[in-house]
Short mmCIF file of C-alpha atoms in Angstrom, two decimals:
data_model
loop_
_atom_site.label_atom_id
_atom_site.label_comp_id
_atom_site.label_asym_id
_atom_site.label_seq_id
_atom_site.Cartn_x
_atom_site.Cartn_y
_atom_site.Cartn_z
CA ASP A 1 40.49 -17.46 -110.80
CA ALA A 2 37.12 -17.71 -111.52
CA MET A 3 36.35 -17.60 -107.53
CA ALA A 4 37.53 -14.58 -107.67
CA GLU A 5 36.22 -12.51 -111.15
CA VAL A 6 32.46 -13.79 -109.32
CA ARG A 7 33.66 -11.95 -105.94
CA GLY A 8 34.55 -9.50 -108.14
CA LEU A 9 31.33 -9.18 -109.79
CA LEU A 10 29.46 -8.67 -106.89
CA SER A 11 30.39 -6.66 -105.37
CA GLU A 12 31.42 -3.36 -107.43
CA LYS A 13 27.35 -3.73 -108.51
CA LEU A 14 26.63 -4.32 -104.66
CA SER A 15 29.26 -1.49 -103.09
CA SER A 16 26.99 1.16 -104.51
CA ALA A 17 23.91 -0.11 -102.68
CA LYS A 18 22.49 2.94 -100.30
CA LYS A 19 20.96 3.16 -97.29
CA GLY A 20 18.42 1.24 -96.84
CA PRO A 21 17.73 -2.59 -96.53
CA ARG A 22 20.94 -4.27 -94.78
CA GLY A 23 22.20 -7.21 -95.25
CA LEU A 24 21.10 -10.12 -97.89
CA ALA A 25 18.29 -8.47 -98.55
CA VAL A 26 21.05 -6.08 -100.52
CA LEU A 27 21.29 -8.18 -103.22
CA HIS A 28 18.35 -9.91 -103.38
CA ALA A 29 16.48 -6.12 -103.84
CA ARG A 30 19.97 -5.97 -106.88
CA LEU A 31 19.36 -8.56 -108.33
CA GLU A 32 15.14 -7.81 -108.18
CA LYS A 33 16.37 -4.98 -109.44
CA LEU A 34 18.58 -5.71 -112.84
CA GLU A 35 16.00 -8.25 -113.33
CA ALA A 36 13.81 -5.60 -113.47
CA ARG A 37 15.53 -3.51 -116.21
CA ARG A 38 15.58 -6.27 -118.32
CA SER A 39 11.88 -7.25 -118.68
CA PHE A 40 12.35 -4.09 -119.64
CA GLY A 41 13.86 -3.95 -122.54
CA GLY A 42 17.66 -5.74 -121.53
CA ARG A 43 19.63 -2.95 -123.99
CA PHE A 44 19.73 -0.69 -119.93
CA VAL A 45 20.83 -3.64 -118.14
CA SER A 46 24.37 -4.40 -116.84
CA ASN A 47 24.79 -8.56 -117.36
CA ALA A 48 26.58 -8.53 -114.09
CA ALA A 49 24.14 -11.28 -112.60
CA ASP A 50 24.61 -13.02 -115.74
CA LYS A 51 27.61 -13.02 -115.23
CA VAL A 52 27.40 -14.46 -111.53
CA ALA A 53 25.40 -17.78 -112.53
CA GLY A 54 27.38 -17.59 -115.41
CA LYS A 55 30.61 -18.20 -114.02
CA ALA A 56 28.84 -20.42 -110.83
CA ARG A 57 27.73 -22.54 -113.25
CA GLU A 58 31.33 -23.29 -115.00
CA LEU A 59 33.09 -23.65 -111.48
CA GLU A 60 30.11 -26.30 -110.76
CA VAL A 61 30.71 -28.39 -114.28
CA ARG A 62 34.72 -27.81 -113.80
CA GLY A 63 33.95 -29.47 -110.10
CA GLU A 64 35.84 -25.95 -108.43
CA TYR A 65 32.74 -24.98 -107.40
CA ARG A 66 32.80 -27.72 -104.01
CA HIS A 67 30.48 -27.30 -101.12
CA GLY A 68 33.63 -25.95 -99.20
CA GLY A 69 34.07 -23.40 -101.59
CA ARG A 70 30.00 -22.25 -101.69
CA GLN A 71 30.46 -21.62 -97.59
CA ARG A 72 33.06 -19.71 -98.22
CA LEU A 73 31.57 -17.65 -100.41
CA ALA A 74 28.64 -17.08 -98.59
CA LEU A 75 30.33 -16.76 -95.64
CA GLN A 76 32.41 -13.85 -97.25
CA LEU A 77 28.81 -12.83 -98.72
CA VAL A 78 27.15 -12.91 -95.45
CA GLN A 79 29.44 -10.81 -93.36
CA ARG A 80 29.82 -7.69 -96.36
CA TYR A 81 26.20 -7.34 -96.70
CA ASP A 82 25.04 -7.95 -93.03
CA THR A 83 25.97 -5.08 -91.40
CA THR A 84 23.64 -5.13 -88.28
CA ARG A 85 25.01 -8.88 -87.87
CA GLU A 86 21.75 -10.19 -87.89
CA TRP A 87 22.23 -13.62 -89.29
CA HIS A 88 26.81 -13.84 -88.45
CA CYS A 89 28.19 -12.43 -85.48
CA GLY A 90 30.96 -10.14 -86.79
CA CYS A 91 33.56 -11.42 -84.73
CA ASP A 92 37.41 -10.96 -85.93
CA MET A 93 39.33 -14.28 -85.31
CA GLU A 94 42.49 -12.94 -85.98
CA GLN A 95 42.22 -10.31 -83.23
CA LEU A 96 41.35 -12.55 -80.39
CA GLY A 97 43.91 -15.53 -78.28
CA SER A 98 43.90 -18.96 -78.56
CA THR A 99 41.79 -19.37 -75.24
CA GLU A 100 39.36 -16.39 -76.86
CA ARG A 101 38.95 -18.03 -79.67
CA GLU A 102 38.71 -21.25 -77.74
CA ARG A 103 35.75 -20.07 -76.01
CA HIS A 104 34.06 -17.89 -78.82
CA LEU A 105 33.86 -21.22 -80.85
CA THR A 106 32.38 -23.74 -78.71
CA SER A 107 30.24 -20.14 -77.19
CA CYS A 108 29.15 -18.04 -80.36
CA VAL A 109 25.40 -18.60 -81.35
CA PHE A 110 26.24 -18.44 -84.93
CA ARG A 111 29.20 -21.87 -84.55
CA PRO A 112 27.59 -24.31 -86.91
CA VAL A 113 25.73 -26.64 -84.87
CA GLY A 114 24.47 -29.91 -86.27
CA CYS A 115 21.46 -32.36 -85.54
CA SER A 116 22.12 -34.84 -82.58
CA HIS A 117 19.00 -37.04 -84.26
CA ALA A 118 19.73 -40.04 -85.85
CA GLY A 119 19.22 -39.86 -89.61
CA CYS A 120 19.20 -35.72 -89.25
CA THR A 121 22.54 -34.18 -92.07
CA ALA A 122 20.56 -30.56 -91.06
CA LEU A 123 23.22 -28.02 -90.34
CA PHE A 124 22.42 -24.81 -88.56
CA SER A 125 23.30 -21.56 -86.49
CA ALA A 126 23.15 -22.79 -82.95
CA ARG A 127 20.82 -20.13 -81.99
CA TYR A 128 18.63 -22.14 -84.27
CA GLU A 129 18.60 -25.69 -82.79
CA ALA A 130 16.21 -25.40 -80.80
CA ALA A 131 13.70 -24.31 -82.78
CA HIS A 132 15.08 -27.38 -85.05
CA ASP A 133 14.59 -30.25 -82.56
CA GLY A 134 10.80 -29.14 -81.76
CA SER A 135 10.22 -29.33 -85.40
CA CYS A 136 12.80 -32.22 -86.74
CA GLU A 137 11.74 -35.55 -88.48
CA PHE A 138 13.94 -37.94 -87.53
CA LYS A 139 13.41 -36.65 -83.57
CA VAL A 140 12.44 -39.84 -81.52
CA VAL A 141 9.11 -38.60 -79.63
CA ARG A 142 5.98 -40.10 -77.24
CA CYS A 143 3.39 -41.17 -79.24
CA ALA A 144 0.70 -38.29 -80.05
CA LEU A 145 -2.48 -40.51 -78.79
CA GLY A 146 -0.41 -41.65 -75.40
CA CYS A 147 0.55 -45.18 -76.28
CA LYS A 148 4.09 -45.08 -74.80
CA GLU A 149 5.48 -46.24 -77.81
CA SER A 150 8.43 -43.88 -78.65
CA LEU A 151 8.95 -43.26 -82.60
CA PRO A 152 10.71 -40.64 -85.11
CA ARG A 153 8.19 -37.47 -85.92
CA ARG A 154 8.21 -38.39 -89.38
CA ASP A 155 6.76 -42.07 -88.49
CA MET A 156 3.81 -39.94 -86.40
CA GLU A 157 0.98 -39.80 -88.77
CA ALA A 158 1.46 -43.28 -90.61
CA HIS A 159 1.57 -44.62 -86.43
CA VAL A 160 -2.04 -42.91 -85.17
CA ALA A 161 -3.50 -43.87 -88.07
CA GLY A 162 -2.21 -47.60 -87.84
CA PRO A 163 -1.02 -50.00 -85.12
CA CYS A 164 -1.38 -47.09 -82.66
CA ALA A 165 -2.83 -49.08 -79.47
CA MET A 166 -4.83 -46.33 -78.49
CA ARG A 167 -5.84 -45.39 -82.13
CA PRO A 168 -9.92 -45.01 -81.44
CA ALA A 169 -11.72 -47.59 -82.84
CA GLU A 170 -15.20 -49.81 -83.10
CA CYS A 171 -16.91 -52.86 -81.75
CA PRO A 172 -16.88 -55.11 -85.18
CA PHE A 173 -20.21 -56.21 -84.11
CA ARG A 174 -20.92 -52.51 -84.49
CA ALA A 175 -23.73 -53.01 -86.90
CA LEU A 176 -25.50 -55.53 -84.81
CA GLY A 177 -25.66 -53.35 -82.27
CA CYS A 178 -22.56 -52.80 -79.61
CA LEU A 179 -21.81 -48.75 -78.97
CA ALA A 180 -19.41 -49.69 -76.19
CA PRO A 181 -18.00 -46.03 -75.48
CA GLY A 182 -14.05 -45.20 -76.13
CA LEU A 183 -12.85 -48.43 -77.49
CA VAL A 184 -9.82 -48.06 -78.84
CA GLN A 185 -7.66 -50.57 -80.78
CA GLY A 186 -5.47 -51.54 -77.92
CA GLU A 187 -8.68 -53.40 -76.71
CA VAL A 188 -11.11 -54.73 -78.92
CA ALA A 189 -9.73 -57.93 -77.64
CA SER A 190 -10.58 -57.79 -74.47
CA HIS A 191 -13.82 -56.22 -74.86
CA LEU A 192 -14.26 -59.21 -77.31
CA GLU A 193 -13.44 -61.57 -74.96
CA GLU A 194 -15.49 -59.87 -71.98
CA ALA A 195 -18.72 -60.06 -75.05
CA ARG A 196 -18.09 -63.68 -75.34
CA ASP A 197 -18.73 -64.21 -71.70
CA ALA A 198 -21.01 -62.18 -70.72
#
């Protein structure tokens, strides 16, 4: 089984990691070390990283390394190398009763959560939900200039530069001496009518 071989190659090379960096940093440091050795002659290097990359490509081409498989492998790697529990909770679900398991699944800060904003497909840990909400390009927000329009955050720049009624504007007759202060796009028509009637 190719997945088992990938796991075996990773665990074989990383099981000898010393104290120091933890979690995914161990994996990253080990791969960097292998890369550094390769650049100094290649004959001293175990080609484990190449084997892992090759197996991953092979699985991808054969269609055996689908999204679910990637997620399971990523979860196994995180659980194995994140010894400080910075990126996963480490709860042994097998040891929990059904009500405890249900409670944990609905309250764990590491449970996967999808963005609730229409059009956004982001998936993240519940602990990052507020951070994502504060920057989600699909979240509908009020106009930054205060025109009372609500639109997706990703469209805000175009809105305030274009059709926003509160966008700062100049009188079309500025060249003729009209210096109306504080004029905004939504008031240009009424300003011109007042000037015409005056």
